[in-house]
Tab-separated table of C-alpha atoms in Angstrom:
chain	number	residue	atom	x	y	z
A	1	GLN	CA	5.967	-63.802	-56.764
A	2	GLN	CA	7.383	-63.480	-53.276
A	3	LEU	CA	4.931	-63.952	-50.433
A	4	GLY	CA	3.322	-60.636	-49.569
A	5	ALA	CA	4.790	-58.798	-52.560
A	6	GLU	CA	3.052	-57.624	-55.687
A	7	THR	CA	3.521	-59.674	-58.839
A	8	GLU	CA	6.358	-58.287	-60.934
A	9	ASP	CA	6.564	-58.883	-64.694
A	10	LEU	CA	10.195	-59.729	-65.377
A	11	LEU	CA	9.900	-60.239	-69.137
A	12	ASP	CA	10.940	-56.635	-69.769
A	13	THR	CA	14.294	-57.340	-68.108
A	14	PHE	CA	15.296	-59.858	-70.817
A	15	SER	CA	17.815	-58.390	-73.249
A	16	ASP	CA	16.699	-60.620	-76.154
A	17	ILE	CA	13.347	-59.223	-77.284
A	18	ALA	CA	12.478	-62.586	-78.851
A	19	THR	CA	12.493	-64.124	-75.366
A	20	GLN	CA	9.369	-62.145	-74.601
A	21	GLN	CA	7.379	-64.334	-77.006
A	22	ASP	CA	4.984	-66.960	-75.716
A	23	LEU	CA	7.138	-70.079	-75.305
A	24	ARG	CA	4.161	-72.307	-76.128
A	25	SER	CA	4.013	-70.876	-79.645
A	26	SER	CA	7.819	-70.577	-79.959
A	27	PRO	CA	9.327	-73.505	-78.013
A	28	TRP	CA	12.749	-72.996	-79.642
A	29	MET	CA	13.065	-69.825	-77.537
A	30	ALA	CA	13.198	-71.900	-74.335
A	31	VAL	CA	17.008	-72.126	-74.467
A	32	THR	CA	17.327	-68.356	-74.805
A	33	ALA	CA	14.768	-67.828	-72.043
A	34	GLN	CA	16.651	-70.221	-69.749
A	35	ARG	CA	19.926	-68.376	-70.382
A	36	GLU	CA	18.258	-65.049	-69.689
A	37	VAL	CA	16.781	-66.318	-66.411
A	38	PHE	CA	20.166	-67.692	-65.288
A	39	SER	CA	21.735	-64.319	-66.057
A	40	PHE	CA	18.943	-62.476	-64.213
A	41	MET	CA	19.498	-64.741	-61.195
A	42	THR	CA	23.248	-63.916	-61.365
A	43	TRP	CA	24.018	-67.609	-61.904
A	44	SER	CA	25.737	-66.665	-65.169
A	45	PRO	CA	27.314	-63.491	-66.583
A	46	PRO	CA	25.165	-60.637	-67.899
A	47	ALA	CA	23.773	-61.483	-71.341
A	48	GLU	CA	25.428	-58.445	-72.951
A	49	SER	CA	28.917	-59.268	-71.652
A	50	PRO	CA	31.760	-60.685	-73.784
A	51	VAL	CA	32.064	-63.565	-71.271
A	52	TYR	CA	28.438	-64.582	-71.856
A	53	GLN	CA	28.752	-64.246	-75.627
A	54	THR	CA	31.955	-66.337	-75.770
A	55	MET	CA	30.618	-68.968	-73.384
A	56	HIS	CA	27.476	-69.556	-75.435
A	57	LYS	CA	29.335	-69.409	-78.750
A	58	TYR	CA	31.942	-72.049	-77.844
A	59	PHE	CA	30.046	-73.934	-75.125
A	60	PRO	CA	26.435	-73.630	-76.321
A	61	ASP	CA	25.013	-76.149	-73.836
A	62	ALA	CA	26.853	-74.743	-70.818
A	63	LEU	CA	24.818	-74.519	-67.631
A	64	PRO	CA	25.598	-72.703	-64.392
A	65	GLY	CA	26.871	-74.939	-61.577
A	66	SER	CA	23.761	-74.229	-59.502
A	67	ALA	CA	21.523	-75.446	-62.321
A	68	VAL	CA	23.593	-78.605	-62.824
A	69	HIS	CA	23.475	-79.300	-59.088
A	70	ARG	CA	19.703	-78.831	-58.836
A	71	ARG	CA	19.074	-81.049	-61.852
A	72	ALA	CA	21.429	-83.746	-60.562
A	73	ARG	CA	19.752	-83.666	-57.132
A	74	GLN	CA	16.340	-84.037	-58.681
A	75	ILE	CA	17.338	-86.975	-60.882
A	76	LEU	CA	19.518	-88.758	-58.309
A	77	GLY	CA	16.806	-88.342	-55.668
A	78	ARG	CA	14.559	-90.570	-57.757
A	79	TYR	CA	17.131	-93.335	-57.298
A	80	GLY	CA	17.450	-92.931	-53.545
A	81	PHE	CA	20.534	-90.698	-53.391
A	82	ARG	CA	20.389	-88.581	-50.232
A	83	PRO	CA	23.029	-86.623	-48.324
A	84	GLY	CA	22.960	-89.230	-45.523
A	85	ASN	CA	23.621	-92.209	-47.796
A	86	THR	CA	25.865	-90.758	-50.498
A	87	LEU	CA	29.610	-90.128	-50.529
A	88	MET	CA	30.783	-87.712	-53.184
A	89	GLY	CA	34.131	-88.064	-54.906
A	90	THR	CA	35.580	-85.061	-56.660
A	91	SER	CA	38.224	-84.721	-59.285
A	92	VAL	CA	38.556	-81.140	-60.376
A	93	CYS	CA	41.602	-78.983	-60.814
A	94	PRO	CA	42.672	-77.593	-57.420
A	95	ASP	CA	42.847	-74.083	-58.924
A	96	GLU	CA	41.493	-71.537	-56.444
A	97	ILE	CA	38.956	-70.280	-58.983
A	98	ASN	CA	37.246	-73.696	-58.744
A	99	ASN	CA	36.644	-73.246	-55.032
A	100	GLU	CA	34.503	-70.132	-54.917
A	101	SER	CA	31.093	-70.192	-53.242
A	102	MET	CA	28.992	-70.662	-56.416
A	103	ASP	CA	31.281	-73.232	-58.078
A	104	LEU	CA	29.785	-76.650	-58.757
A	105	GLY	CA	32.106	-78.612	-56.462
A	106	VAL	CA	31.506	-76.259	-53.543
A	107	VAL	CA	27.720	-76.162	-54.063
A	108	MET	CA	27.579	-79.958	-54.309
A	109	GLN	CA	29.738	-80.449	-51.208
A	110	GLU	CA	27.494	-78.127	-49.205
A	111	TYR	CA	24.538	-80.341	-50.097
A	112	TRP	CA	26.032	-83.857	-50.163
A	113	GLY	CA	28.423	-83.415	-47.236
A	114	ASP	CA	31.615	-85.461	-46.981
A	115	VAL	CA	33.894	-85.529	-50.019
A	116	PHE	CA	36.616	-87.937	-51.087
A	117	PRO	CA	39.133	-85.924	-53.173
A	118	MET	CA	40.547	-87.977	-56.042
A	119	GLY	CA	43.222	-85.679	-57.449
A	120	GLY	CA	42.394	-83.497	-60.303
A	121	ILE	CA	44.989	-81.481	-62.236
A	122	SER	CA	43.057	-80.938	-65.491
A	123	GLY	CA	40.102	-82.822	-63.942
A	124	ALA	CA	41.511	-86.341	-64.232
A	125	PRO	CA	41.134	-88.598	-61.160
A	126	PHE	CA	44.618	-89.736	-60.131
A	127	VAL	CA	43.779	-92.163	-57.339
A	128	GLY	CA	44.021	-95.333	-59.459
A	129	THR	CA	42.678	-98.742	-58.457
A	130	THR	CA	43.874	-98.443	-54.864
A	131	GLY	CA	42.249	-95.043	-54.462
A	132	PHE	CA	38.938	-96.204	-55.912
A	133	LYS	CA	38.975	-99.190	-53.546
A	134	ALA	CA	39.621	-96.872	-50.607
A	135	PHE	CA	36.866	-94.530	-51.790
A	136	SER	CA	34.316	-97.330	-52.147
A	137	SER	CA	35.214	-98.697	-48.709
A	138	HIS	CA	34.272	-95.338	-47.137
A	139	VAL	CA	30.679	-95.260	-48.364
A	140	SER	CA	27.934	-96.245	-45.931
A	141	GLU	CA	26.365	-99.703	-46.118
A	142	GLN	CA	23.661	-99.692	-48.807
A	143	GLY	CA	25.001	-96.255	-49.701
A	144	ASN	CA	25.744	-94.510	-52.952
A	145	ILE	CA	28.796	-93.059	-54.648
A	146	LEU	CA	28.583	-89.860	-56.647
A	147	ILE	CA	31.601	-88.694	-58.651
A	148	MET	CA	31.926	-85.146	-59.943
A	149	PHE	CA	34.904	-84.652	-62.245
A	150	GLY	CA	36.097	-82.628	-65.183
A	151	PRO	CA	38.421	-79.914	-66.427
A	152	HIS	CA	37.721	-76.220	-66.303
A	153	VAL	CA	38.497	-73.322	-68.573
A	154	GLY	CA	38.430	-69.649	-67.765
A	155	ILE	CA	36.964	-66.896	-69.914
A	156	SER	CA	38.361	-63.411	-69.358
A	157	GLU	CA	36.156	-60.330	-69.032
A	158	ASP	CA	37.076	-59.579	-72.668
A	159	GLY	CA	35.841	-63.011	-73.776
A	160	GLU	CA	39.242	-64.693	-74.220
A	161	ILE	CA	39.054	-68.458	-73.634
A	162	GLY	CA	41.731	-69.966	-71.392
A	163	SER	CA	42.478	-66.914	-69.324
A	164	CYS	CA	41.092	-65.077	-66.328
A	165	ARG	CA	42.108	-62.260	-64.014
A	166	ARG	CA	42.589	-63.534	-60.503
A	167	HIS	CA	41.898	-61.589	-57.312
A	168	GLY	CA	44.640	-59.054	-56.642
A	169	GLN	CA	46.229	-59.353	-60.095
A	170	SER	CA	46.213	-56.697	-62.802
A	171	LYS	CA	46.761	-59.097	-65.725
A	172	CYS	CA	45.109	-62.324	-66.848
A	173	SER	CA	46.717	-65.728	-66.393
A	174	THR	CA	45.851	-69.142	-67.822
A	175	ALA	CA	42.948	-71.216	-66.581
A	176	CYS	CA	43.384	-74.167	-66.699
A	177	GLY	CA	47.167	-73.969	-66.997
A	178	ALA	CA	47.448	-77.773	-67.110
A	179	VAL	CA	45.137	-77.908	-70.139
A	180	ILE	CA	45.966	-74.615	-71.873
A	181	GLY	CA	49.716	-74.945	-71.317
């Protein structure tokens, strides 16, 4: 409920009728409920879309970047990681579709601050021993290092894995080209 607004029952907005069950009596529905909430919050595609269906068929434990970031913050905070004492290293493909406002790397950089880029075609860090030494020498005294890395894969609006339609283009292209080929 938002302050000053009437309580709104959002259960009717879930597309999976089973989600409307009491999660205490049906705890296995929690995954479906979580997916529905992420979709409602526009953190993930609409539940009826081919993108959503393909993503959860082939990547059943996939989470939206915002959810990963919030969970990581919560866990790392318990160990003293704070924006003022943590330097983040990133190694993600430099593809422009990985640098949109809701993408994990962008969301994490907005929170953690300074970033040490470590390469990233296909998500592999290419800095080697020398680069890791340089990276570790940049962190504050008694500070922390956080590394976010990994490949990416696109899913087209039709649910095809390894392709996406980029801004201003009429046809799909590969994502990630370095991994897909």
